[in-house]
């Protein structure tokens, strides 16, 4: 998209009206609030739904399998962002992508709300994977579209938006987690209602608040390209269908091969993405340099999210199996621990925003913030190995250990996540704007693809080694990144 077009979009959005930010931020804040409400509500109980016995309303799956599925699911949810980003950039624009995505997500949660069988469970996964791929990266791109290139409210805008995400993520596990004892399906039903409310909000307020933002197609397909692309897509679908038709009945496509396949895709897709963007004629030389700077940031982001996302898999399991749930006179639902991460984000995001301003010239640059994130995430895993170190793995652990671990990880998240969202919109080559946002989410996809491989190493007997190795890897990467920070900053060509 040319700079003139970008400016036209900015001019069409009422520039004030939501905490001194463009009015459209209200619409995007609440759309994403409800989408995350539904997503994190569902994730807070899904893991238990999978491995709880049938007599307790669960599906009675093997526990390691359930943890692995959670990671693969999380990976696919973010991987599908490349489809969502591509469709938005080249076919229908970000606003429509958000709308279609919301519809698919809502039906996904409805499928889980219907008491049924494993088929409905997988149907729901497909719908939510595709729907989130359409909605999540695109709603974030529209946030960036509302600000002029040099508007210094952009970072704060993303921080406010990040609050919306986390408000949704905070409230829903509390509600849905309380209901899971009654019925898992009731909990999933609440998630569906949440997405419905989000969709209504989006549709009712977008025209007035978002102006042209999200309505243009950044890099539309030419008729010739269109023909070629649709032929390739058709062929691709046929090839995949044939492979499945041969592989599944003959037992070649086991869950293990699928996990491995996602693991490979998790690394391969972002690599190809970088290559295509780097080599595109539409990418300028300054943008190329910025793409180079983005690579180490991307790797750091993978490491960070690998730990952060284990909050809803390994640590969720730790909450269920290793933690005293009768504490201070109340019975705690293990799902409630999922509210801790967003709660700390909400409390601490303003503190961090204040801190960065307060530090002024001493504010760490983007690569330095990313390395801090890795140091914190590493530390959060070191902390959670301590209860086993002091007390062994036979007795139940005081829940405050988990609280502390989540808290430390959030300190890292606030150095990386809002910063990364904003940096992505700044570092993106213009022709790939929505797709670069998908690239950012591919770091979460790659992280969880790796998690799906490593969860099998987590058992009570290996608990300390597990947390120590993963946490240690993060600490080491954090130190390396800190040393490389000045060089990376140079490649960013003036972006701060
Ligand atoms: N918790 C944040 C969100 O849902 C970040 C997720 C991610 O990027 N992995 O947006």
mmCIF file of C-alpha atoms in Angstrom, residues 303 307 374-383 385 464-480:
data_model
loop_
_atom_site.group_PDB
_atom_site.id
_atom_site.type_symbol
_atom_site.label_atom_id
_atom_site.label_comp_id
_atom_site.label_asym_id
_atom_site.label_seq_id
_atom_site.Cartn_x
_atom_site.Cartn_y
_atom_site.Cartn_z
ATOM 1 C CA UNK A 303 11.665 -19.107 22.842
ATOM 2 C CA UNK A 307 7.546 -20.927 27.879
ATOM 3 C CA UNK A 374 13.896 -14.185 27.739
ATOM 4 C CA UNK A 375 15.623 -13.666 31.067
ATOM 5 C CA UNK A 376 12.269 -13.366 32.829
ATOM 6 C CA UNK A 377 10.676 -16.334 31.100
ATOM 7 C CA UNK A 378 13.737 -18.447 31.898
ATOM 8 C CA UNK A 379 13.528 -17.365 35.506
ATOM 9 C CA UNK A 380 9.828 -18.230 35.694
ATOM 10 C CA UNK A 381 10.688 -21.848 34.911
ATOM 11 C CA UNK A 382 13.611 -21.909 37.326
ATOM 12 C CA UNK A 383 11.224 -20.709 40.061
ATOM 13 C CA UNK A 385 11.410 -26.164 39.729
ATOM 14 C CA UNK A 464 13.096 -30.493 37.745
ATOM 15 C CA UNK A 465 15.229 -31.415 34.751
ATOM 16 C CA UNK A 466 12.420 -30.331 32.434
ATOM 17 C CA UNK A 467 11.902 -26.881 33.922
ATOM 18 C CA UNK A 468 15.654 -26.438 34.377
ATOM 19 C CA UNK A 469 16.536 -27.273 30.765
ATOM 20 C CA UNK A 470 13.812 -25.205 29.124
ATOM 21 C CA UNK A 471 14.296 -22.288 31.533
ATOM 22 C CA UNK A 472 18.086 -22.497 31.145
ATOM 23 C CA UNK A 473 17.816 -22.388 27.326
ATOM 24 C CA UNK A 474 15.820 -19.190 27.605
ATOM 25 C CA UNK A 475 18.377 -17.595 29.927
ATOM 26 C CA UNK A 476 21.248 -18.437 27.569
ATOM 27 C CA UNK A 477 19.412 -17.069 24.523
ATOM 28 C CA UNK A 478 18.553 -13.937 26.486
ATOM 29 C CA UNK A 479 22.219 -13.271 27.208
ATOM 30 C CA UNK A 480 23.234 -13.852 23.574
#
